[in-house]
Amino acid sequence: MFIETWAAVLVLVALVVAGVPVVFAFAGSSLFGLVIALGGAWPAMDLVGQTALSGIKDYNFVVIPCFTVMGMLIAHSGAASDLFNVVNRRLRGVPGRLAVATVGGNAVFAAVTGVGVAAAAAFSHVAYPVMRANRYSRSFATGCIAGSSVLGLLIPPSVFMIVWAILTEQSVGRLFAAGVVPGLLLAGMYALYCAAFATLRPASAPESERVVQAPSRSESLGALYVGLLIVITLGGIWFGFFTPTEGSAVGLVGALLVAWAKGMRWRGIHQAFIESGRTVTPIMLLLLTATMFSKLVALNGLPQEVQSILESWGLGLSGTMMFMVAVWFILGCMIDSISIMLLTVPIFWPIATSLGIDPIVFALVGILVIEAGVLTPPFGMSIFVVKASVPDAELTVREIFIGVAPYWVLILFLAWLIYAWPPLATWLPSRM
């Protein structure tokens, strides 16, 4: 048994339980383990410095801030509101029209931002007041907003997929392609649930008696701008005109043009960049410190040791996969999703590879299960973002958790479906 690695893991768990921010827990436990493993502080500090420098210089990391700023600009410019209004007004006669429009708007919004937090905040301001004005229940309205906000973690350009690709050295473009069909399928499942709920419980989602007007010219233009941005950015990546990193830069320039066309000026653009920095900085710091932890894991062969333990339990392929899913889901109830990925993927990835699990399938199942953790108590990052963003003092966190429960159940169902029928995730990447 590799004492130094397990000691570092125990230190990491102890620091997290004690309430130390995860980024510092990763850094402290990694340094502690490396000092023991390398026999001194200076060799450990040299390795940490080299790891941090190589991480900062990694060309692939540029994708994360570019796509985040892109999404923030779209949200702040009012294009997200235009998108919701256009979808809403095209769904006349659909049960739970406003909830279905929220799902549809989030699905499209997800294609211009890989950060679910941005979607949750944007649609809390855009969709919630409209739903409450139409007498939707608080639980159903906020559950729909929080539940559909996580579509951005699956539909490209997902920050989750970018982080997963960096950790496992996979192609970002192939993972983006793999998320398209499952992402659209999940959005469809969400929309069907909303329509069914509104039909079975009309008191919680009544149909408005007001006449639904056609979208205005300004709203149609805003939605069209978002559509063109998606086609240019993701289309360019999939058809090989530019790499994902180059595509993120193209998307950022396009978002700036959209924001300017929507009347946004330097003050608003500056604010969007500031908010993006607040979102991106913790992610980048987590990536750097988690890379240090990955070095320690690789140095001492922890994945091989965990694999031998699992083999001794006789779990087999499906049993091992179920074990990983259980770990992801339980961790999702306690810590944030990016931290779960950074903590577990360096250990689980070599095990999955050795067992012959398809890399695309494993990535999608892992992302989906971790994604469910964004919605589960007691952490539920999206739930607390919605609670903070919704202009309703009477709304309770409990109401949001109740309303969002069906959404994470559907996420877990889709994860099982992909594992049972891999072409759902692998078909589109195989055509690239």
CSV table of N, CA, C and O in Angstrom, one decimal, residues 69-80 109 122 259 262 264 267-273 275-276:
chain,number,residue,atom,x,y,z
A,69,VAL,N,-16.9,34.2,-21.0
A,69,VAL,CA,-17.2,35.6,-21.4
A,69,VAL,C,-18.3,35.7,-22.4
A,69,VAL,O,-19.2,36.5,-22.4
A,70,MET,N,-18.2,34.8,-23.4
A,70,MET,CA,-19.2,34.7,-24.5
A,70,MET,C,-20.6,34.6,-23.9
A,70,MET,O,-21.5,35.3,-24.3
A,71,GLY,N,-20.8,33.7,-23.0
A,71,GLY,CA,-22.1,33.5,-22.4
A,71,GLY,C,-22.5,34.7,-21.5
A,71,GLY,O,-23.7,35.1,-21.6
A,72,MET,N,-21.6,35.3,-20.8
A,72,MET,CA,-22.0,36.4,-20.0
A,72,MET,C,-22.4,37.6,-20.8
A,72,MET,O,-23.3,38.3,-20.5
A,73,LEU,N,-21.7,37.8,-21.9
A,73,LEU,CA,-22.1,38.9,-22.8
A,73,LEU,C,-23.5,38.7,-23.4
A,73,LEU,O,-24.3,39.7,-23.5
A,74,ILE,N,-23.8,37.5,-23.8
A,74,ILE,CA,-25.1,37.2,-24.3
A,74,ILE,C,-26.2,37.4,-23.2
A,74,ILE,O,-27.3,38.0,-23.5
A,75,ALA,N,-25.9,37.0,-22.0
A,75,ALA,CA,-26.9,37.2,-20.9
A,75,ALA,C,-27.1,38.6,-20.6
A,75,ALA,O,-28.2,39.1,-20.4
A,76,HIS,N,-26.0,39.4,-20.5
A,76,HIS,CA,-26.1,40.8,-20.1
A,76,HIS,C,-26.6,41.7,-21.2
A,76,HIS,O,-27.2,42.7,-20.9
A,77,SER,N,-26.5,41.3,-22.4
A,77,SER,CA,-26.9,42.1,-23.5
A,77,SER,C,-28.5,42.1,-23.7
A,77,SER,O,-29.0,42.9,-24.5
A,78,GLY,N,-29.1,41.1,-23.1
A,78,GLY,CA,-30.6,41.0,-23.3
A,78,GLY,C,-30.9,40.0,-24.4
A,78,GLY,O,-32.1,39.7,-24.6
A,79,ALA,N,-29.9,39.4,-25.0
A,79,ALA,CA,-30.2,38.4,-26.1
A,79,ALA,C,-30.8,37.1,-25.4
A,79,ALA,O,-31.7,36.5,-26.1
A,80,ALA,N,-30.5,36.8,-24.2
A,80,ALA,CA,-31.1,35.6,-23.5
A,80,ALA,C,-32.6,35.9,-23.3
A,80,ALA,O,-33.4,35.0,-23.4
A,109,PHE,N,-29.4,28.5,-25.1
A,109,PHE,CA,-28.4,29.3,-24.4
A,109,PHE,C,-27.2,28.5,-24.0
A,109,PHE,O,-26.1,29.0,-24.0
A,122,ALA,N,-29.4,34.0,-15.4
A,122,ALA,CA,-30.1,34.7,-16.5
A,122,ALA,C,-31.6,34.4,-16.5
A,122,ALA,O,-32.4,35.3,-16.5
A,259,ALA,N,-23.5,41.8,-28.6
A,259,ALA,CA,-23.7,42.7,-27.4
A,259,ALA,C,-23.8,44.1,-27.9
A,259,ALA,O,-24.6,44.9,-27.5
A,262,LYS,N,-26.9,44.9,-29.7
A,262,LYS,CA,-28.1,45.0,-28.8
A,262,LYS,C,-28.0,46.2,-27.9
A,262,LYS,O,-28.9,46.4,-27.0
A,264,MET,N,-25.4,47.3,-26.0
A,264,MET,CA,-24.5,47.2,-24.9
A,264,MET,C,-23.2,48.0,-25.2
A,264,MET,O,-22.7,47.9,-26.3
A,267,ARG,N,-19.3,50.1,-20.6
A,267,ARG,CA,-19.6,49.9,-19.1
A,267,ARG,C,-20.2,48.5,-18.9
A,267,ARG,O,-19.7,47.7,-18.0
A,268,GLY,N,-21.1,48.1,-19.7
A,268,GLY,CA,-21.8,46.8,-19.6
A,268,GLY,C,-20.8,45.7,-20.0
A,268,GLY,O,-20.8,44.6,-19.4
A,269,ILE,N,-20.0,45.9,-21.0
A,269,ILE,CA,-19.1,44.9,-21.5
A,269,ILE,C,-18.0,44.6,-20.4
A,269,ILE,O,-17.7,43.5,-20.1
A,270,HIS,N,-17.6,45.7,-19.8
A,270,HIS,CA,-16.6,45.6,-18.7
A,270,HIS,C,-17.2,44.8,-17.5
A,270,HIS,O,-16.5,43.9,-16.9
A,271,GLN,N,-18.5,45.0,-17.2
A,271,GLN,CA,-19.1,44.3,-16.1
A,271,GLN,C,-19.2,42.8,-16.4
A,271,GLN,O,-19.1,42.0,-15.6
A,272,ALA,N,-19.5,42.5,-17.7
A,272,ALA,CA,-19.6,41.1,-18.1
A,272,ALA,C,-18.3,40.4,-18.0
A,272,ALA,O,-18.2,39.2,-17.5
A,273,PHE,N,-17.2,41.1,-18.3
A,273,PHE,CA,-15.8,40.5,-18.1
A,273,PHE,C,-15.5,40.3,-16.7
A,273,PHE,O,-14.9,39.3,-16.3
A,275,GLU,N,-17.6,39.8,-14.2
A,275,GLU,CA,-18.4,38.6,-13.7
A,275,GLU,C,-17.8,37.3,-14.2
A,275,GLU,O,-17.8,36.3,-13.5
A,276,SER,N,-17.3,37.3,-15.4
A,276,SER,CA,-16.7,36.1,-16.0
A,276,SER,C,-15.4,35.8,-15.2
A,276,SER,O,-15.2,34.6,-15.0
